[in-house]
Coordinates of C-alpha atoms in Angstrom, one line a residue:
M257 CA 0.0 0.0 0.0
A258 CA 3.0 2.3 0.4
L259 CA 3.4 2.4 -3.4
I260 CA -0.3 3.2 -4.1
A261 CA -0.1 5.9 -1.4
Q262 CA 2.7 7.7 -3.4
I263 CA 0.2 8.3 -6.2
L264 CA -3.2 8.6 -4.4
L265 CA -2.1 10.8 -1.5
P266 CA -0.9 13.7 -3.7
F267 CA -3.7 13.1 -6.3
F268 CA -6.5 13.4 -3.8
G269 CA -4.5 15.9 -1.8
G270 CA -4.9 18.3 -4.7
F271 CA -8.7 18.0 -4.5
A272 CA -8.5 18.5 -0.7
A273 CA -6.6 21.7 -1.3
L274 CA -9.4 22.9 -3.5
L275 CA -12.1 22.0 -0.9
V276 CA -10.4 23.7 2.1
A277 CA -9.9 26.9 0.2
G278 CA -11.7 29.8 1.8
T279 CA -12.3 28.0 5.0
G280 CA -9.5 29.7 6.8
R281 CA -6.2 31.5 6.5
D282 CA -3.6 29.5 4.3
R283 CA -5.4 26.2 4.8
E284 CA -4.8 25.1 1.2
R285 CA -1.0 25.6 1.9
W286 CA -1.0 23.6 5.1
M287 CA -3.1 20.9 3.5
T288 CA -0.5 20.6 0.7
I289 CA 2.3 20.5 3.2
A290 CA 0.5 17.8 5.2
V291 CA -0.1 15.7 2.1
M292 CA 3.6 15.9 1.1
G293 CA 4.6 15.0 4.6
A294 CA 2.3 12.0 4.6
T295 CA 3.6 10.9 1.3
L296 CA 7.2 11.1 2.6
V297 CA 6.1 9.1 5.7
A298 CA 4.5 6.4 3.6
L299 CA 7.7 6.2 1.5
L300 CA 9.8 5.9 4.6
L301 CA 7.6 3.0 5.9
G302 CA 7.8 1.3 2.5
V303 CA 11.6 1.5 2.6
V304 CA 12.1 0.5 6.2
F305 CA 9.7 -2.5 6.0
G306 CA 10.6 -3.4 2.4
D307 CA 12.3 -6.5 1.1
D308 CA 16.1 -6.9 0.9
G309 CA 15.9 -8.4 -2.5
R310 CA 15.7 -6.8 -6.0
W311 CA 12.7 -4.7 -5.0
L312 CA 12.1 -2.8 -1.8
A313 CA 8.3 -3.0 -2.5
F314 CA 6.2 -4.5 -5.3
Y315 CA 2.5 -4.3 -6.0
R316 CA 0.4 -6.0 -8.7
A317 CA -3.3 -6.0 -9.3
D318 CA -5.5 -6.6 -12.3
W319 CA -7.3 -3.6 -13.6
A320 CA -8.7 -4.6 -17.1
P321 CA -7.4 -8.2 -17.5
S322 CA -9.2 -8.8 -20.8
F323 CA -7.1 -6.0 -22.3
G324 CA -3.9 -7.0 -20.5
I325 CA -3.9 -3.9 -18.3
Q326 CA -2.8 -4.1 -14.7
V327 CA -1.6 -1.9 -11.9
L328 CA 2.1 -2.9 -11.7
L329 CA 4.2 -0.8 -9.3
A330 CA 7.8 -1.5 -8.2
M331 CA 10.3 0.4 -6.1
D332 CA 14.0 0.0 -5.8
G333 CA 16.7 2.4 -4.4
L334 CA 16.6 4.6 -7.5
T335 CA 12.8 4.8 -7.4
A336 CA 12.8 5.6 -3.7
A337 CA 15.3 8.4 -4.2
M338 CA 13.2 10.0 -7.0
L339 CA 10.0 9.6 -4.9
A340 CA 11.7 11.4 -1.9
I341 CA 12.9 14.2 -4.2
S342 CA 9.3 14.5 -5.7
A343 CA 7.5 14.9 -2.3
G344 CA 10.4 17.0 -0.9
L345 CA 10.3 19.5 -3.7
G346 CA 6.5 19.6 -3.6
M347 CA 6.8 20.7 0.1
I348 CA 9.5 23.2 -0.7
C349 CA 7.4 24.7 -3.5
V350 CA 4.7 25.6 -1.0
F351 CA 7.0 27.4 1.3
I352 CA 8.7 29.4 -1.5
S353 CA 5.3 30.4 -3.0
W354 CA 3.7 31.7 0.2
H355 CA 3.3 35.1 -1.6
V356 CA 1.1 33.5 -4.3
T357 CA -2.5 34.7 -3.8
H358 CA -3.9 34.5 -7.4
R359 CA -6.0 31.3 -7.5
S360 CA -4.0 30.0 -4.5
A361 CA -6.1 26.8 -4.1
L362 CA -5.7 25.8 -7.7
F363 CA -2.0 26.6 -7.6
H364 CA -1.5 24.2 -4.7
A365 CA -3.7 21.5 -6.2
V366 CA -1.6 21.7 -9.4
I367 CA 1.6 21.2 -7.3
C368 CA 0.0 18.0 -5.8
W369 CA -1.1 16.7 -9.2
T370 CA 2.4 17.3 -10.7
V371 CA 3.9 15.2 -7.9
A372 CA 1.2 12.5 -8.3
A373 CA 1.8 12.1 -12.0
A374 CA 5.6 12.1 -11.7
N375 CA 5.3 9.4 -9.0
G376 CA 3.2 7.4 -11.3
V377 CA 6.0 7.6 -13.9
F378 CA 8.6 6.5 -11.4
L379 CA 6.6 3.6 -10.1
S380 CA 4.8 2.1 -13.1
F381 CA 6.0 -1.0 -14.9
D382 CA 2.8 -1.6 -16.8
L383 CA 3.8 0.3 -20.0
L384 CA 0.3 1.5 -20.8
I385 CA -0.1 3.0 -17.3
F386 CA 3.4 4.4 -17.5
A387 CA 2.4 6.1 -20.8
F388 CA -0.8 7.4 -19.2
F389 CA 1.1 9.1 -16.3
W390 CA 3.7 10.3 -18.8
E391 CA 1.1 12.2 -20.8
L392 CA -0.8 13.3 -17.6
M393 CA 2.3 14.9 -16.2
I394 CA 2.2 17.5 -19.0
V395 CA -1.2 19.0 -17.9
P396 CA -0.4 20.4 -14.4
A397 CA 3.0 21.6 -15.6
F398 CA 1.3 23.4 -18.5
L399 CA -1.1 25.1 -16.0
L400 CA 1.8 26.2 -13.7
I401 CA 3.5 28.1 -16.6
A402 CA 0.3 29.4 -18.3
L403 CA -1.5 30.7 -15.2
W404 CA 1.2 31.8 -12.8
G405 CA 4.1 32.5 -15.1
H406 CA 5.7 35.8 -16.2
G407 CA 6.0 37.7 -19.4
D408 CA 4.9 35.7 -22.5
R409 CA 3.9 32.8 -20.4
E410 CA 1.1 31.5 -22.7
A411 CA 3.5 31.1 -25.6
A412 CA 6.1 29.3 -23.4
A413 CA 3.4 27.0 -22.0
I414 CA 2.1 26.1 -25.5
K415 CA 5.6 25.4 -26.7
F416 CA 6.1 23.1 -23.7
L417 CA 2.8 21.4 -24.4
V418 CA 3.5 20.9 -28.1
F419 CA 7.0 19.6 -27.8
N420 CA 6.1 17.1 -25.0
A421 CA 2.7 16.0 -26.4
V422 CA 4.0 15.3 -29.9
A423 CA 7.1 13.5 -28.6
G424 CA 4.9 11.4 -26.4
L425 CA 3.1 10.0 -29.5
G426 CA 6.2 7.9 -30.3
L427 CA 6.1 6.4 -26.9
L428 CA 2.4 5.6 -27.2
A429 CA 2.9 4.0 -30.6
A430 CA 5.7 1.8 -29.4
V431 CA 3.7 0.7 -26.3
F432 CA 0.6 -0.1 -28.3
W433 CA 2.6 -2.1 -30.8
M434 CA 4.4 -4.1 -28.1
G435 CA 1.1 -4.8 -26.3
A436 CA -0.8 -5.7 -29.4
T437 CA 1.8 -8.1 -30.8
S438 CA 2.3 -10.0 -27.5
D439 CA 0.4 -13.3 -26.9
P440 CA -1.6 -12.9 -24.8
I441 CA -1.9 -9.1 -24.9
T442 CA 0.0 -7.6 -22.1
F443 CA 1.8 -4.3 -21.2
D444 CA 3.8 -5.9 -18.4
A445 CA 7.3 -4.6 -18.8
F446 CA 8.8 -7.7 -17.1
V447 CA 7.0 -10.0 -19.5
L448 CA 7.8 -7.9 -22.6
S449 CA 11.5 -7.8 -21.6
E450 CA 11.6 -11.5 -22.4
S451 CA 10.1 -11.0 -25.9
E452 CA 12.5 -11.8 -28.7
Y453 CA 12.2 -8.7 -30.9
G454 CA 14.5 -8.5 -33.9
K455 CA 17.2 -5.9 -34.0
T456 CA 15.3 -3.7 -36.5
A457 CA 12.2 -3.8 -34.3
Q458 CA 14.2 -3.0 -31.2
I459 CA 15.8 0.0 -32.9
L460 CA 12.4 1.4 -34.0
L461 CA 10.8 0.8 -30.7
L462 CA 13.7 2.3 -28.9
L463 CA 13.5 5.5 -31.0
G464 CA 9.8 5.8 -30.0
F465 CA 10.7 5.7 -26.3
A466 CA 13.9 7.7 -26.7
L467 CA 12.2 10.6 -28.5
A468 CA 9.8 11.2 -25.5
F469 CA 12.6 10.8 -23.0
M470 CA 15.1 13.1 -24.8
V471 CA 12.5 15.9 -25.2
K472 CA 11.8 15.8 -21.5
L473 CA 15.5 15.5 -20.6
P474 CA 16.1 17.6 -22.8
V475 CA 19.1 17.3 -25.2
P476 CA 19.6 19.3 -28.5
P477 CA 17.9 19.5 -30.9
F478 CA 14.8 18.7 -28.7
H479 CA 15.5 21.4 -26.1
A480 CA 13.9 24.5 -27.6
W481 CA 11.0 24.4 -25.1
L482 CA 13.2 24.5 -22.0
P483 CA 14.7 28.0 -21.9
D484 CA 11.4 29.7 -22.5
A485 CA 9.5 27.5 -20.0
H486 CA 12.1 28.1 -17.3
T487 CA 12.3 31.9 -18.0
Q488 CA 8.5 32.4 -17.9
A489 CA 7.5 29.9 -15.2
P490 CA 7.0 30.9 -11.6
T491 CA 9.6 29.9 -9.1
A492 CA 7.7 26.8 -8.1
G493 CA 7.3 25.8 -11.8
S494 CA 11.0 26.2 -12.4
V495 CA 11.9 24.1 -9.4
L496 CA 9.5 21.3 -10.4
L497 CA 10.7 21.4 -14.0
A498 CA 14.4 21.2 -13.2
G499 CA 14.2 19.0 -10.1
L500 CA 11.4 16.6 -11.1
L501 CA 10.1 16.7 -14.7
L502 CA 13.5 16.6 -16.3
K503 CA 14.4 13.7 -14.1
T504 CA 11.5 11.6 -15.5
G505 CA 13.2 11.7 -18.9
A506 CA 16.5 10.7 -17.3
Y507 CA 14.7 8.0 -15.3
G508 CA 13.0 6.6 -18.4
L509 CA 16.3 6.4 -20.3
F510 CA 17.9 4.7 -17.3
R511 CA 15.1 2.2 -16.7
F512 CA 13.5 1.0 -20.0
P513 CA 16.0 0.9 -23.0
P514 CA 18.4 -1.5 -21.2
M515 CA 15.5 -3.6 -20.0
L516 CA 13.4 -3.8 -23.1
F517 CA 15.7 -3.1 -26.1
P518 CA 19.3 -4.2 -25.2
D519 CA 20.3 -4.9 -28.8
G520 CA 18.8 -1.6 -30.0
L521 CA 20.5 0.3 -27.3
V522 CA 23.9 -1.2 -28.1
T523 CA 23.4 -0.3 -31.8
L524 CA 22.3 3.3 -31.2
A525 CA 24.6 4.0 -28.2
P526 CA 27.3 5.7 -30.2
W527 CA 24.8 8.1 -31.7
G528 CA 23.4 8.7 -28.2
M529 CA 26.8 9.4 -26.8
A530 CA 27.6 11.8 -29.7
L531 CA 24.3 13.6 -29.1
G532 CA 25.0 13.8 -25.4
A533 CA 28.6 15.1 -26.0
F534 CA 27.2 17.8 -28.3
G535 CA 24.6 18.7 -25.7
V536 CA 27.2 19.1 -23.0
V537 CA 29.2 21.6 -25.1
Y538 CA 26.2 23.3 -26.6
G539 CA 24.4 23.9 -23.2
A540 CA 27.6 25.1 -21.5
T541 CA 28.5 27.4 -24.4
L542 CA 25.1 29.0 -24.7
A543 CA 24.9 29.5 -20.9
C544 CA 28.1 31.7 -21.1
G545 CA 26.2 34.2 -23.3
Q546 CA 23.1 34.7 -21.2
T547 CA 22.3 37.8 -19.2
D548 CA 19.1 36.5 -17.7
A549 CA 20.1 34.4 -14.6
K550 CA 17.2 32.0 -15.1
R551 CA 17.9 31.4 -18.7
L552 CA 21.6 30.8 -17.8
V553 CA 20.7 28.1 -15.3
A554 CA 18.3 26.5 -17.8
Y555 CA 21.1 26.1 -20.4
T556 CA 23.3 24.6 -17.7
S557 CA 20.6 22.0 -17.1
I558 CA 20.8 21.0 -20.8
A559 CA 24.6 20.4 -20.3
H560 CA 24.2 18.4 -17.1
M561 CA 21.3 16.2 -18.3
S562 CA 23.3 15.5 -21.5
I563 CA 25.9 13.9 -19.2
V564 CA 23.1 11.5 -18.0
L565 CA 22.5 10.5 -21.6
I566 CA 26.2 9.8 -22.1
G567 CA 26.3 7.7 -19.0
V568 CA 23.3 5.6 -19.9
C569 CA 24.6 5.0 -23.5
G570 CA 28.0 4.1 -22.0
G571 CA 26.5 0.9 -20.8
V572 CA 29.2 0.1 -18.2
H573 CA 29.0 0.1 -14.4
F574 CA 30.8 3.4 -13.7
A575 CA 28.9 5.3 -16.4
L576 CA 25.5 4.0 -15.4
I577 CA 25.9 4.6 -11.7
G578 CA 27.3 8.1 -12.5
A579 CA 24.2 8.8 -14.5
G580 CA 22.0 7.9 -11.5
V581 CA 24.1 10.0 -9.2
E582 CA 24.0 13.0 -11.6
M583 CA 20.2 12.8 -11.8
I584 CA 19.8 13.1 -8.1
A585 CA 22.6 15.7 -7.6
H586 CA 21.3 17.9 -10.3
A587 CA 17.8 17.9 -8.7
F588 CA 19.4 19.4 -5.6
S589 CA 21.6 22.0 -7.2
S590 CA 19.3 23.2 -10.0
S591 CA 16.2 23.4 -7.7
A592 CA 18.2 25.5 -5.2
L593 CA 19.5 27.9 -7.9
F594 CA 16.0 28.5 -9.3
L595 CA 14.8 29.0 -5.7
L596 CA 17.5 31.7 -5.2
I597 CA 16.9 33.4 -8.5
G598 CA 13.2 33.5 -7.9
A599 CA 13.6 34.9 -4.4
L600 CA 16.0 37.6 -5.8
Q601 CA 13.6 38.5 -8.6
H602 CA 10.7 38.8 -6.1
R603 CA 12.8 41.3 -4.2
T604 CA 14.4 43.3 -7.0
G605 CA 12.0 42.8 -9.9
T606 CA 14.8 41.7 -12.2
R607 CA 17.0 38.7 -13.2
D608 CA 19.3 40.7 -15.5
L609 CA 22.9 40.1 -14.4
R610 CA 23.8 43.6 -15.6
E611 CA 21.5 45.1 -13.0
L612 CA 22.6 42.9 -10.1
G613 CA 25.9 42.8 -8.2
G614 CA 27.4 43.3 -4.8
L615 CA 25.0 40.9 -3.0
Q616 CA 27.7 39.8 -0.5
K617 CA 27.6 43.3 1.0
T618 CA 23.9 43.6 1.2
A619 CA 22.6 40.0 1.7
P620 CA 25.4 37.7 2.8
A621 CA 23.2 34.6 3.2
F622 CA 22.0 35.1 -0.3
A623 CA 25.6 35.4 -1.6
T624 CA 26.8 32.4 0.4
S625 CA 24.0 30.2 -0.9
F626 CA 24.6 31.2 -4.5
A627 CA 28.3 30.4 -4.1
L628 CA 27.6 27.0 -2.6
F629 CA 25.1 25.8 -5.2
F630 CA 27.1 27.2 -8.2
A631 CA 30.1 25.3 -6.8
A632 CA 27.9 22.2 -7.0
A633 CA 26.7 23.1 -10.5
L634 CA 30.4 23.5 -11.4
A635 CA 31.0 19.9 -10.0
M636 CA 33.5 21.0 -7.4
P637 CA 35.0 18.1 -5.4
G638 CA 33.1 17.4 -2.2
T639 CA 29.7 17.8 -3.9
A640 CA 27.4 15.1 -5.3
N641 CA 27.6 16.7 -8.7
F642 CA 31.3 16.0 -8.8
L643 CA 30.7 12.4 -7.9
G644 CA 28.2 11.9 -10.7
E645 CA 30.2 13.6 -13.4
A646 CA 33.5 11.9 -12.3
L647 CA 31.9 8.5 -12.5
V648 CA 30.4 9.1 -15.9
I649 CA 33.7 10.4 -17.3
T650 CA 35.6 7.4 -15.8
G651 CA 33.2 5.0 -17.3
M652 CA 33.3 6.7 -20.7
F653 CA 37.1 6.3 -20.8
Q654 CA 36.4 2.6 -20.7
V655 CA 34.1 2.9 -23.7
N656 CA 35.1 5.8 -25.9
W657 CA 38.0 8.1 -25.0
F658 CA 36.9 10.8 -27.4
F659 CA 33.4 11.4 -25.9
A660 CA 35.0 11.2 -22.4
A661 CA 37.5 13.9 -23.4
V662 CA 34.8 16.1 -24.9
T663 CA 32.8 15.8 -21.7
L664 CA 35.9 16.6 -19.6
V665 CA 36.8 19.7 -21.7
S666 CA 33.2 21.0 -21.5
L667 CA 33.7 21.3 -17.7
V668 CA 36.2 24.0 -18.5
V669 CA 33.5 26.0 -20.2
S670 CA 31.3 25.6 -17.1
V671 CA 33.9 27.7 -15.2
V672 CA 33.0 30.6 -17.5
Y673 CA 29.3 30.6 -16.9
A674 CA 29.8 29.9 -13.2
T675 CA 32.1 32.9 -12.8
R676 CA 29.7 35.1 -14.8
L677 CA 26.8 34.3 -12.6
I678 CA 28.8 34.5 -9.3
G679 CA 30.5 37.7 -10.5
G680 CA 27.3 39.2 -11.8
I681 CA 25.3 38.6 -8.6
V682 CA 27.7 38.2 -5.6
F683 CA 30.8 40.4 -6.1
G684 CA 31.5 44.0 -6.9
E685 CA 29.9 47.2 -5.6
P686 CA 26.1 46.9 -4.8
K687 CA 24.0 47.9 -7.8
P688 CA 20.9 50.1 -7.2
A689 CA 18.6 47.1 -7.6
V690 CA 20.2 45.3 -4.6
Q691 CA 20.9 48.3 -2.3
D692 CA 18.2 47.4 0.1
V693 CA 17.6 43.8 -0.6
P694 CA 16.3 41.8 2.4
D695 CA 18.4 38.7 3.1
L696 CA 16.9 35.2 3.0
H697 CA 14.0 34.5 5.3
R698 CA 13.7 31.5 7.5
Y699 CA 11.2 29.8 5.2
E700 CA 13.7 30.2 2.4
L701 CA 16.7 29.1 4.4
W702 CA 15.5 25.7 5.6
P703 CA 14.9 24.4 2.0
L704 CA 18.3 25.6 1.0
A705 CA 19.9 24.1 4.1
I706 CA 18.3 20.7 3.3
L707 CA 19.3 20.8 -0.4
G708 CA 22.8 21.9 0.6
L709 CA 23.3 19.2 3.2
C710 CA 22.2 16.5 0.7
T711 CA 24.6 17.9 -1.9
L712 CA 27.5 17.8 0.6
I713 CA 26.7 14.6 2.4
F714 CA 26.3 12.5 -0.8
G715 CA 29.5 14.2 -2.1
L716 CA 31.6 13.5 0.9
F717 CA 30.2 10.1 1.7
P718 CA 29.5 8.7 -1.8
Q719 CA 28.9 5.1 -0.8
L720 CA 25.6 6.2 0.8
L721 CA 24.2 7.0 -2.6
I722 CA 26.0 4.3 -4.5
A723 CA 24.7 1.6 -2.3
V724 CA 21.2 2.8 -2.8
L725 CA 21.6 2.9 -6.6
S726 CA 23.5 -0.3 -7.1
P727 CA 20.6 -2.8 -7.5
A728 CA 19.0 -0.6 -10.2
V729 CA 22.4 -0.3 -12.0
E730 CA 23.0 -4.1 -11.8
A731 CA 19.5 -4.7 -13.2
A732 CA 20.2 -2.3 -16.1
L733 CA 23.6 -3.9 -16.9
Q734 CA 22.4 -7.5 -16.8
P735 CA 20.6 -7.6 -20.2
L736 CA 23.4 -5.6 -21.8
T737 CA 26.0 -8.2 -20.9
F738 CA 24.4 -10.7 -23.3
V739 CA 24.7 -8.4 -26.3
L740 CA 27.9 -6.3 -25.7
P741 CA 30.8 -7.5 -27.9

């Protein structure tokens, strides 16, 4: 029941937030916080009382057996980590959006529904149910951008919707074909993983899955929706996009291609590594030229998530476990940076680096937080980001030294955009926009403290995270060992 609770608690919690609106001061906010807290408690109980085998928890129930549809949920260490991030970021989004009064009840309901849909993606191993949650996840994210965003928010929301909805058609087509050609009809990923598809069929099916995953990740040339969506989204929307929705694409790449299409993955892996290597350089280079702080961090996300694509396509232990670590580490650092930029924009009315500067003299807690999380984004030793990128690069040197070298060199480019952001916000004489900027409040400091502690703890004690991810990595490697030359 702990697995079902990860979906149903936030789903019905969204309706509860709507129902309590207007019955008292901030009740929809506290209702959302309580729902996220209950979801975390249910997750903790599922982990503590879970099995010691391949799965910490497993749930199977028929839904429409005549059509081969069932509720099939499973949780291992990677899933548990993503579920914890999902509920944790949901709670953080409430605290950093306390100033939101426009359609407040619907705003908090949308946060709950985003978490519920993402949790369905992380847990589902019935491919039709997985595809359902994959498409459902687009709706609340679209609403967050379109209703509570800034500037040309409607255009950014529509671009987000079109890119992700169209890319999802490939996933749906592949899932329908796999289910329809199985005997008996089933969408059970574990059963379908034993099907003997030919190499051509595996390649075509993998392309259908990969298109949806790479758009959500995103990697060039499927990234065009991301900078605009981040720039126009409210702070909570940017946090959920960077910390949660992008991770569903990374999670899908990590989980299903090695399991379902090992021959196809081995065949297409060099192209995936080339695309990832280009994405790392492209994202880092474009970040260097941005004057909008949010847009700068959005392009860094393209670079970092491209490293995940390289790691998955590497197909060796170090690269895969590095990809898993990078997924989690990036969720911490990117969410914190968007939180900080949103708080600064709320105070100053601008995100333009040319109008900011000297924050260390006017708001030292702000400045220190920016320095910490951009050190993480820069993959400085001692942070979880360094662990993830170092493992991916180490693994890639076992597979293809050229792509490993490109990824390594791209880290030099990251120094440029990191120093631009730090220099533009933290150092120098205070600009007029930051002369009287209030420092971080308590409700902003505790989320940053938690994200910062996670970044440092997993960076300084890497075995804590590696031990959690190892069963998922071994499961992903197992089918590949039969087809690797």
